[in-house]
CSV table of C-alpha atoms and ligand atoms in Angstrom, one decimal:
chain,number,residue,atom,x,y,z
A,1,UNK,CA,29.6,-15.9,-6.7
A,2,UNK,CA,26.7,-18.3,-7.3
A,3,UNK,CA,23.6,-16.6,-9.1
A,4,UNK,CA,20.3,-18.3,-8.5
A,5,UNK,CA,17.9,-17.2,-11.2
A,6,UNK,CA,14.2,-17.2,-10.3
A,7,UNK,CA,11.7,-16.6,-12.9
A,8,UNK,CA,9.0,-14.2,-11.9
A,9,UNK,CA,5.6,-13.3,-14.0
A,10,UNK,CA,5.0,-9.6,-13.4
A,11,UNK,CA,1.3,-9.4,-14.5
A,12,UNK,CA,-0.1,-5.9,-15.1
A,13,UNK,CA,3.4,-4.6,-15.9
A,14,UNK,CA,1.9,-2.1,-18.3
A,15,UNK,CA,0.2,-0.6,-15.4
A,16,UNK,CA,1.4,2.5,-13.1
A,17,UNK,CA,2.3,0.3,-10.2
A,18,UNK,CA,3.4,-2.8,-12.0
A,19,UNK,CA,5.8,-0.8,-14.1
A,20,UNK,CA,7.2,1.9,-12.0
A,21,UNK,CA,7.5,0.3,-8.4
A,22,UNK,CA,7.5,-3.4,-9.2
A,23,UNK,CA,9.4,-3.7,-12.6
A,24,UNK,CA,11.8,-0.6,-12.5
A,25,UNK,CA,12.2,0.3,-8.7
A,26,UNK,CA,12.1,-3.3,-7.4
A,27,UNK,CA,13.2,-6.1,-9.6
A,28,UNK,CA,15.3,-4.2,-12.2
A,29,UNK,CA,16.9,-2.3,-9.4
A,30,UNK,CA,17.6,-5.4,-7.5
A,31,UNK,CA,19.5,-6.8,-10.5
A,32,UNK,CA,21.4,-3.3,-10.7
A,33,UNK,CA,22.4,-4.0,-7.1
A,34,UNK,CA,24.0,-7.2,-7.9
A,35,UNK,CA,20.8,-9.4,-6.9
A,36,UNK,CA,19.7,-10.2,-3.4
A,37,UNK,CA,22.5,-11.7,-1.3
A,38,UNK,CA,21.8,-14.8,0.9
A,39,UNK,CA,24.2,-15.6,3.8
A,40,UNK,CA,26.0,-18.5,1.9
A,41,UNK,CA,27.0,-16.0,-0.7
A,42,UNK,CA,24.4,-17.0,-3.2
A,43,UNK,CA,22.7,-14.0,-5.0
A,44,UNK,CA,19.0,-14.1,-6.0
A,45,UNK,CA,18.4,-13.0,-9.5
A,46,UNK,CA,15.1,-12.0,-10.4
A,47,UNK,CA,14.1,-12.9,-14.0
A,48,UNK,CA,10.8,-11.0,-15.0
A,49,UNK,CA,8.5,-12.4,-17.5
A,50,UNK,CA,6.4,-9.6,-18.2
A,51,UNK,CA,2.7,-10.4,-19.1
A,52,UNK,CA,0.1,-8.2,-20.1
A,53,UNK,CA,-2.8,-7.5,-22.7
A,54,UNK,CA,-1.2,-5.7,-25.3
A,55,UNK,CA,1.8,-6.9,-27.5
A,56,UNK,CA,2.9,-3.3,-28.3
A,57,UNK,CA,3.2,-2.3,-24.7
A,58,UNK,CA,5.0,-5.3,-23.6
A,59,UNK,CA,7.5,-5.2,-26.5
A,60,UNK,CA,8.0,-1.5,-25.9
A,61,UNK,CA,8.8,-2.0,-22.1
A,62,UNK,CA,11.0,-4.9,-22.7
A,63,UNK,CA,13.0,-3.3,-25.4
A,64,UNK,CA,13.4,0.0,-23.1
A,65,UNK,CA,14.8,-2.2,-20.4
A,66,UNK,CA,16.6,-4.9,-22.6
A,67,UNK,CA,14.5,-7.7,-21.6
A,68,UNK,CA,13.2,-10.3,-23.9
A,69,UNK,CA,10.9,-12.5,-22.0
A,70,UNK,CA,7.1,-11.3,-22.4
A,71,UNK,CA,4.0,-12.7,-23.6
A,72,UNK,CA,0.2,-12.0,-23.4
A,73,UNK,CA,-0.5,-15.7,-22.8
A,74,UNK,CA,-0.8,-16.1,-19.1
A,75,UNK,CA,-1.7,-19.8,-19.0
A,76,UNK,CA,1.5,-20.5,-21.0
A,77,UNK,CA,3.7,-18.5,-18.7
A,78,UNK,CA,2.2,-20.1,-15.7
A,79,UNK,CA,3.0,-23.7,-17.4
A,80,UNK,CA,6.8,-23.0,-17.7
A,81,UNK,CA,9.0,-24.8,-15.0
A,82,UNK,CA,11.4,-21.9,-14.9
A,83,UNK,CA,8.8,-19.6,-13.5
A,84,UNK,CA,8.5,-20.1,-9.7
A,85,UNK,CA,6.6,-16.8,-8.7
A,86,UNK,CA,3.6,-15.2,-10.0
A,87,UNK,CA,3.2,-11.3,-9.1
A,88,UNK,CA,-0.1,-9.5,-9.8
A,89,UNK,CA,-0.4,-5.6,-10.3
A,90,UNK,CA,-3.5,-5.9,-12.3
A,91,UNK,CA,-6.6,-3.9,-11.8
A,92,UNK,CA,-8.0,-5.5,-8.6
A,93,UNK,CA,-11.0,-7.1,-10.2
A,94,UNK,CA,-8.8,-9.3,-12.3
A,95,UNK,CA,-6.7,-10.5,-9.3
A,96,UNK,CA,-8.7,-13.3,-7.8
A,97,UNK,CA,-9.0,-15.4,-10.8
A,98,UNK,CA,-5.3,-15.0,-11.9
A,99,UNK,CA,-4.2,-16.0,-8.4
A,100,UNK,CA,-6.3,-18.8,-8.4
A,101,UNK,CA,-4.9,-20.0,-11.6
A,102,UNK,CA,-1.2,-19.4,-10.3
A,103,UNK,CA,-1.8,-21.4,-7.3
A,104,UNK,CA,-3.1,-24.2,-9.2
A,105,UNK,CA,-0.1,-24.3,-11.2
A,106,UNK,CA,2.0,-24.5,-8.1
A,107,UNK,CA,3.5,-21.1,-8.1
A,108,UNK,CA,4.4,-18.9,-5.0
A,109,UNK,CA,2.3,-15.7,-5.3
A,110,UNK,CA,3.2,-12.0,-4.4
A,111,UNK,CA,0.7,-9.5,-5.1
A,112,UNK,CA,-0.6,-5.9,-4.8
A,113,UNK,CA,-3.1,-5.0,-2.2
A,114,UNK,CA,-6.2,-5.7,-2.0
A,115,UNK,CA,-5.7,-9.3,-2.2
A,116,UNK,CA,-9.1,-9.8,-3.6
A,117,UNK,CA,-12.5,-7.8,-3.7
A,118,UNK,CA,-14.2,-9.5,-0.4
A,119,UNK,CA,-13.1,-11.1,2.7
A,120,UNK,CA,-14.4,-14.7,1.6
A,121,UNK,CA,-12.5,-14.7,-1.6
A,122,UNK,CA,-9.5,-13.3,0.2
A,123,UNK,CA,-9.6,-16.1,2.6
A,124,UNK,CA,-10.3,-18.7,0.1
A,125,UNK,CA,-7.1,-17.8,-1.7
A,126,UNK,CA,-5.4,-18.0,1.6
A,127,UNK,CA,-6.7,-21.7,2.1
A,128,UNK,CA,-6.0,-22.6,-1.7
A,129,UNK,CA,-2.3,-21.3,-1.2
A,130,UNK,CA,-1.9,-23.3,2.1
A,131,UNK,CA,-3.3,-26.5,0.6
A,132,UNK,CA,-0.9,-26.2,-2.4
A,133,UNK,CA,2.1,-25.7,0.0
A,134,UNK,CA,2.8,-22.4,-2.0
A,135,UNK,CA,4.2,-19.2,-0.5
A,136,UNK,CA,2.4,-15.8,-0.5
A,137,UNK,CA,2.7,-12.4,0.0
A,138,UNK,CA,0.9,-9.2,-0.2
A,139,UNK,CA,2.4,-5.5,-0.7
A,140,UNK,CA,2.3,-3.6,2.4
A,141,UNK,CA,4.8,-0.9,1.1
A,142,UNK,CA,4.0,1.8,3.6
A,143,UNK,CA,5.6,-0.2,6.4
A,144,UNK,CA,8.9,0.6,4.8
A,145,UNK,CA,8.7,4.1,4.1
A,146,UNK,CA,11.4,6.2,6.1
A,147,UNK,CA,8.7,8.3,8.1
A,148,UNK,CA,7.0,5.1,9.4
A,149,UNK,CA,10.2,3.4,10.0
A,150,UNK,CA,11.3,6.4,12.1
A,151,UNK,CA,8.0,6.3,13.8
A,152,UNK,CA,8.3,2.6,14.6
A,153,UNK,CA,11.8,3.2,16.0
A,154,UNK,CA,10.3,5.6,18.2
A,155,UNK,CA,7.5,3.3,19.3
A,156,UNK,CA,10.2,0.4,19.8
A,157,UNK,CA,12.5,2.9,22.0
A,158,UNK,CA,9.3,3.5,24.3
A,159,UNK,CA,9.2,7.3,23.5
A,160,UNK,CA,5.3,7.8,23.6
A,161,UNK,CA,4.7,5.7,27.0
A,162,UNK,CA,1.1,4.9,26.6
A,163,UNK,CA,-0.1,5.5,23.1
A,164,UNK,CA,-3.4,7.3,23.3
A,165,UNK,CA,-4.5,8.2,19.7
A,166,UNK,CA,-3.3,8.4,16.1
A,167,UNK,CA,-4.8,10.9,13.6
A,168,UNK,CA,-4.0,10.5,10.0
A,169,UNK,CA,-4.6,12.6,6.9
A,170,UNK,CA,-4.1,11.1,3.6
A,171,UNK,CA,-5.2,12.5,0.1
A,172,UNK,CA,-4.9,15.0,-2.6
A,173,UNK,CA,-6.8,16.6,-5.2
A,174,UNK,CA,-7.5,14.1,-8.1
A,175,UNK,CA,-8.3,16.1,-11.3
A,176,UNK,CA,-11.6,15.7,-12.8
A,177,UNK,CA,-10.1,14.8,-16.1
A,178,UNK,CA,-11.6,17.5,-18.1
A,179,UNK,CA,-9.7,20.7,-18.0
A,180,UNK,CA,-6.7,18.8,-16.7
A,181,UNK,CA,-6.1,15.2,-17.1
A,182,UNK,CA,-6.7,13.0,-13.9
A,183,UNK,CA,-3.6,11.6,-12.2
A,184,UNK,CA,-5.2,8.2,-11.5
A,185,UNK,CA,-6.7,5.9,-13.5
A,186,UNK,CA,-10.5,6.4,-14.1
A,187,UNK,CA,-11.3,2.6,-12.8
A,188,UNK,CA,-10.6,3.9,-9.2
A,189,UNK,CA,-13.7,6.1,-9.3
A,190,UNK,CA,-16.2,3.3,-10.5
A,191,UNK,CA,-17.5,0.8,-8.0
A,192,UNK,CA,-18.3,-1.6,-10.6
A,193,UNK,CA,-14.8,-2.0,-11.9
A,194,UNK,CA,-13.3,-2.2,-8.4
A,195,UNK,CA,-12.8,1.3,-7.5
A,196,UNK,CA,-13.2,3.3,-4.3
A,197,UNK,CA,-11.0,4.9,-1.6
A,198,UNK,CA,-12.0,2.5,1.1
A,199,UNK,CA,-11.1,-0.5,-1.0
A,200,UNK,CA,-7.9,1.0,-1.9
A,201,UNK,CA,-6.7,2.5,1.3
A,202,UNK,CA,-8.2,0.6,4.0
A,203,UNK,CA,-5.9,-2.3,3.6
A,204,UNK,CA,-2.9,0.2,4.0
A,205,UNK,CA,-4.5,1.4,7.0
A,206,UNK,CA,-5.2,-2.1,8.5
A,207,UNK,CA,-1.4,-3.1,8.4
A,208,UNK,CA,-0.2,0.2,9.3
A,209,UNK,CA,-2.2,0.2,12.5
A,210,UNK,CA,-2.1,-3.6,13.3
A,211,UNK,CA,2.0,-3.4,12.9
A,212,UNK,CA,2.5,-0.2,14.8
A,213,UNK,CA,-0.2,0.3,17.3
A,214,UNK,CA,-2.6,-2.8,17.8
A,215,UNK,CA,-4.9,-5.0,15.9
A,216,UNK,CA,-8.2,-3.1,14.7
A,217,UNK,CA,-11.0,-4.2,16.9
A,218,UNK,CA,-14.0,-1.9,15.6
A,219,UNK,CA,-14.6,0.5,12.7
A,220,UNK,CA,-16.9,3.4,12.1
A,221,UNK,CA,-16.8,5.1,8.9
A,222,UNK,CA,-18.6,7.8,6.8
A,223,UNK,CA,-18.0,7.9,2.9
A,224,UNK,CA,-18.8,10.4,0.1
A,225,UNK,CA,-18.5,10.5,-3.5
A,226,UNK,CA,-17.7,14.4,-3.6
A,227,UNK,CA,-17.0,14.7,-7.2
A,228,UNK,CA,-19.9,12.7,-8.9
A,229,UNK,CA,-18.8,13.3,-12.5
A,230,UNK,CA,-15.4,12.8,-14.1
A,231,UNK,CA,-13.8,12.3,-17.4
A,232,UNK,CA,-11.9,9.2,-18.4
A,233,UNK,CA,-8.7,8.4,-20.4
A,234,UNK,CA,-10.5,8.9,-23.8
A,235,UNK,CA,-12.0,12.0,-22.7
A,236,UNK,CA,-15.5,10.6,-22.2
A,237,UNK,CA,-17.2,11.8,-19.2
A,238,UNK,CA,-18.7,9.2,-16.7
A,239,UNK,CA,-20.6,8.9,-13.5
A,240,UNK,CA,-18.2,8.3,-10.4
A,241,UNK,CA,-20.0,5.7,-8.6
A,242,UNK,CA,-17.3,4.9,-5.9
A,243,UNK,CA,-16.5,6.6,-2.7
A,244,UNK,CA,-13.7,9.3,-3.2
A,245,UNK,CA,-13.5,10.1,0.7
A,246,UNK,CA,-13.6,8.3,3.6
A,247,UNK,CA,-13.6,9.7,7.3
A,248,UNK,CA,-13.1,6.8,9.8
A,249,UNK,CA,-12.5,6.0,13.2
A,250,UNK,CA,-10.7,2.7,14.2
A,251,UNK,CA,-10.9,1.2,17.7
A,252,UNK,CA,-7.5,-0.8,18.4
A,253,UNK,CA,-6.3,-3.3,21.0
A,254,UNK,CA,-5.3,-1.7,24.1
A,255,UNK,CA,-7.6,1.2,23.6
A,256,UNK,CA,-5.7,3.4,21.1
A,257,UNK,CA,-8.3,5.4,18.9
A,258,UNK,CA,-7.1,6.0,15.5
A,259,UNK,CA,-9.0,8.5,13.1
A,260,UNK,CA,-8.0,8.4,9.6
A,261,UNK,CA,-9.4,10.9,6.8
A,262,UNK,CA,-8.7,9.6,3.1
A,263,UNK,CA,-9.5,11.8,0.4
A,264,UNK,CA,-8.8,12.2,-3.5
A,265,UNK,CA,-11.0,15.6,-3.1
A,266,UNK,CA,-8.9,17.6,-0.8
A,267,UNK,CA,-6.3,20.2,-1.4
A,268,UNK,CA,-2.8,19.7,0.4
A,269,UNK,CA,-2.0,21.9,3.2
A,270,UNK,CA,0.6,19.7,5.1
A,271,UNK,CA,4.1,18.6,4.5
A,272,UNK,CA,3.6,15.2,2.9
A,273,UNK,CA,0.5,13.6,1.1
A,274,UNK,CA,0.0,11.2,4.2
A,275,UNK,CA,0.9,12.2,7.7
A,276,UNK,CA,0.1,10.4,11.2
A,277,UNK,CA,0.0,12.3,14.4
A,278,UNK,CA,0.7,10.0,17.3
A,279,UNK,CA,-0.1,11.3,20.9
A,280,UNK,CA,1.3,9.4,24.0
A,281,UNK,CA,1.4,10.2,27.6
A,282,UNK,CA,5.3,10.9,27.5
A,283,UNK,CA,5.4,12.4,24.0
A,284,UNK,CA,3.9,12.9,20.4
A,285,UNK,CA,5.3,12.6,16.9
A,286,UNK,CA,4.1,13.5,13.3
A,287,UNK,CA,5.2,10.8,10.7
A,288,UNK,CA,4.8,11.4,7.0
A,289,UNK,CA,6.4,9.3,3.9
A,290,UNK,CA,9.8,10.6,4.7
A,291,UNK,CA,9.9,12.9,7.8
A,292,UNK,CA,9.3,12.2,11.4
A,293,UNK,CA,9.2,15.0,13.9
A,294,UNK,CA,8.7,14.5,17.8
A,295,UNK,CA,7.9,16.4,21.1
A,296,UNK,CA,8.6,15.2,24.4
A,297,UNK,CA,6.6,15.9,27.3
A,298,UNK,CA,9.4,17.8,29.0
A,299,UNK,CA,9.5,20.3,26.2
A,300,UNK,CA,5.7,20.7,25.5
A,301,UNK,CA,4.9,24.3,25.3
A,302,UNK,CA,1.8,25.4,27.4
A,303,UNK,CA,-0.6,27.2,25.0
A,304,UNK,CA,-3.3,29.1,26.6
A,305,UNK,CA,-6.6,29.6,24.6
A,306,UNK,CA,-7.1,33.4,24.0
A,307,UNK,CA,-8.6,34.4,20.7
A,308,UNK,CA,-8.3,38.0,21.3
A,309,UNK,CA,-4.6,37.7,20.7
A,310,UNK,CA,-2.7,37.0,17.8
A,311,UNK,CA,-0.6,33.4,18.0
A,312,UNK,CA,2.7,34.2,19.3
A,313,UNK,CA,4.2,30.6,19.2
A,314,UNK,CA,5.6,29.0,16.0
A,315,UNK,CA,4.1,25.7,16.9
A,316,UNK,CA,6.0,23.9,14.0
A,317,UNK,CA,9.2,24.9,15.2
A,318,UNK,CA,8.7,23.3,18.4
A,319,UNK,CA,9.2,19.7,16.9
A,320,UNK,CA,12.4,17.9,16.7
A,321,UNK,CA,13.4,16.0,13.4
A,322,UNK,CA,13.9,12.2,14.1
A,323,UNK,CA,17.5,11.5,12.4
A,324,UNK,CA,17.6,8.8,9.6
A,325,UNK,CA,20.3,7.0,11.3
A,326,UNK,CA,20.5,4.6,8.4
A,327,UNK,CA,19.8,4.5,4.7
A,328,UNK,CA,16.4,4.0,3.4
A,329,UNK,CA,15.8,2.0,0.2
A,330,UNK,CA,12.7,2.1,-1.8
A,331,UNK,CA,9.8,0.1,0.2
A,332,UNK,CA,8.6,-1.9,-2.6
A,333,UNK,CA,12.2,-3.1,-3.3
A,334,UNK,CA,12.7,-3.9,0.5
A,335,UNK,CA,9.9,-6.0,0.8
A,336,UNK,CA,10.4,-7.7,-2.9
A,337,UNK,CA,13.7,-8.8,-1.4
A,338,UNK,CA,12.1,-10.1,1.8
A,339,UNK,CA,9.7,-12.2,-0.3
A,340,UNK,CA,12.4,-13.6,-2.5
A,341,UNK,CA,14.6,-14.5,0.7
A,342,UNK,CA,11.4,-16.2,1.8
A,343,UNK,CA,11.0,-18.3,-1.4
A,344,UNK,CA,14.5,-18.9,-1.9
A,345,UNK,CA,15.8,-19.5,1.8
A,346,UNK,CA,12.5,-19.8,3.7
A,347,UNK,CA,13.2,-16.8,5.8
A,348,UNK,CA,10.0,-15.8,7.7
A,349,UNK,CA,7.8,-13.5,5.9
A,350,UNK,CA,4.6,-12.3,7.7
A,351,UNK,CA,2.8,-10.1,5.3
A,352,UNK,CA,1.1,-13.3,3.6
A,353,UNK,CA,-2.2,-13.9,2.2
A,354,UNK,CA,-4.1,-14.0,5.6
A,355,UNK,CA,-2.5,-10.6,6.6
A,356,UNK,CA,-3.7,-9.7,3.2
A,357,UNK,CA,-7.2,-10.8,4.1
A,358,UNK,CA,-7.3,-8.9,7.2
A,359,UNK,CA,-6.9,-5.7,5.0
A,360,UNK,CA,-9.7,-6.6,2.8
A,361,UNK,CA,-11.9,-7.7,5.9
A,362,UNK,CA,-11.3,-3.9,7.1
A,363,UNK,CA,-12.4,-2.5,3.9
A,364,UNK,CA,-15.5,-4.5,3.7
A,365,UNK,CA,-16.5,-3.8,7.3
A,366,UNK,CA,-15.9,0.0,6.5
A,367,UNK,CA,-18.3,-0.2,4.0
A,368,UNK,CA,-20.7,-1.8,6.0
A,369,UNK,CA,-20.4,0.9,8.8
A,370,UNK,CA,-20.9,3.4,5.8
A,371,UNK,CA,-23.8,2.0,4.6
A,372,UNK,CA,-25.6,0.9,7.7
A,373,UNK,CA,-24.5,4.1,9.8
A,374,UNK,CA,-23.1,2.2,12.7
A,375,UNK,CA,-20.0,1.0,14.4
A,376,UNK,CA,-18.9,-2.4,13.4
A,377,UNK,CA,-16.7,-4.8,15.3
A,378,UNK,CA,-14.0,-6.6,13.3
A,379,UNK,CA,-13.8,-10.3,14.0
A,380,UNK,CA,-10.5,-12.1,14.3
A,381,UNK,CA,-9.9,-13.8,11.0
A,382,UNK,CA,-8.4,-17.5,10.9
A,383,UNK,CA,-7.6,-19.8,8.3
B,401,NAD,N1,0.8,-0.3,-2.9
B,401,NAD,C1,0.1,0.9,-3.3
B,401,NAD,O1,0.5,2.0,-2.9
B,401,NAD,C2,-0.8,1.0,-4.5
B,401,NAD,C3,-0.9,2.3,-5.2
B,401,NAD,C4,-2.1,2.2,-6.2
B,401,NAD,C5,-2.4,1.0,-6.9
B,401,NAD,N2,-2.2,-0.1,-6.1
B,401,NAD,C6,-2.9,-1.3,-6.5
B,401,NAD,O2,-2.2,-1.9,-7.9
B,401,NAD,C7,-3.1,-2.2,-8.6
B,401,NAD,C8,-3.0,-1.7,-10.1
B,401,NAD,O3,-3.2,-0.2,-9.8
B,401,NAD,P1,-2.6,0.7,-10.8
B,401,NAD,O4,-2.8,2.2,-10.3
B,401,NAD,O5,-1.4,0.5,-11.2
B,401,NAD,O6,-3.6,0.8,-12.2
B,401,NAD,P2,-3.4,0.7,-13.7
B,401,NAD,O7,-4.8,1.0,-14.1
B,401,NAD,O8,-2.3,1.8,-14.0
B,401,NAD,O9,-2.9,-0.6,-14.2
B,401,NAD,C9,-3.6,-1.6,-14.3
B,401,NAD,C10,-3.0,-2.8,-14.9
B,401,NAD,O10,-4.0,-4.0,-15.0
B,401,NAD,C11,-4.0,-4.3,-16.4
B,401,NAD,N3,-5.5,-5.0,-16.7
B,401,NAD,C12,-5.8,-6.2,-16.8
B,401,NAD,N4,-6.8,-6.4,-17.1
B,401,NAD,C13,-7.4,-5.3,-17.1
B,401,NAD,C14,-8.8,-4.8,-17.2
B,401,NAD,N5,-9.8,-5.8,-17.5
B,401,NAD,N6,-9.2,-3.6,-17.3
B,401,NAD,C15,-8.1,-2.6,-17.1
B,401,NAD,N7,-6.7,-3.2,-16.9
B,401,NAD,C16,-6.4,-4.4,-16.6
B,401,NAD,C17,-3.7,-3.2,-17.1
B,401,NAD,O11,-3.3,-3.6,-18.5
B,401,NAD,C18,-2.7,-2.7,-16.2
B,401,NAD,O12,-1.5,-3.3,-16.5
B,401,NAD,C19,-4.5,-2.2,-7.9
B,401,NAD,O13,-4.8,-3.3,-7.5
B,401,NAD,C20,-4.3,-1.2,-6.9
B,401,NAD,O14,-5.1,-1.4,-5.8
B,401,NAD,C21,-1.3,-0.2,-5.0
């Protein structure tokens, strides 16, 4: 067996996403499973170069996982010939300049979303990468969730007939940080630090809607900062300046209407933290992170509105579980494997910087819609 080692800078590895999903659950998990196999029998072997700001934290992570390649000097790491990929999971605001440096150093780039803070910057990065001839990718992990994969299977099998609408509910209560610590980093709640639920979630909604149902043509959004004061990691109270909830309607190609609520100020009375209900002429389905349940038109009950009587039907029990029929691996890992095959073997990979820029664009236009109180059309983006 031939091993093809590939050096990958993992910048922001001390953060929530960088450490858990990308280092541990993706790159190290790929090594544990023997590397990414190519058709000729070669196995791609990721070699992580941990990059961050804190020597103590980097050393601690490296030792915990038996790694020895780490540095606080990004420029030095980018100058290395044995490093071919730059990966970014830093806070969003630090991303653009680091990616620009990586592209200038001739590295292929894979990054967390959002690609940049505004569309112009995202497109500029996409153009710079094209000029430099490097390959690019942006994390679109939700596409690889078991629930959405099963939903895609229903779509591909023609289960819905004509899709009419999508209703999505995302969110949970993020603690304020005083009487119980917050479960998300405080920068998410400060606009000046790149926070806000629109910037965070609309890039996800863009690729979920575009890949499953049709390109987004217009957006109408209302946003709110429901919890205006929070307490940060150091116990200091701060003003929440970013939106923590967004109530949005997206109009898609082909006439599908998608209505998605995103909120960090909502308590969960659902089966999963995100759920999408899809209604079509022939059937409906409700997909979450892991589960997907469906109801065909032939078995749809006929409820009659009568508030004088107690509900007699158990509506949830009238849906059928869509079976897994396959093993679903971690979505971040699956996408990493695809990107590595793209870089090493030239396999197709469509979740590139231009795809990432479309996500940034939807967030930007969602905020315009909310600020100006109007429906905003989403123009086609091209390089
Ligand atoms: N794909 C997803 O589902 C998903 C989920 C959450 C977050 N994200 C994205 O991942 C990125 C990181 O989010 P996170 O939740 O891991 O954040 P985090 O705060 O846990 O980690 C941020 C990382 O950036 C580093 N950093 C570099 N410069 C910094 C600076 N000036 N200030 C603060 N930190 C700095 C930190 O050291 C840390 O390693 C964000 O861009 C976010 O949008 C993606």
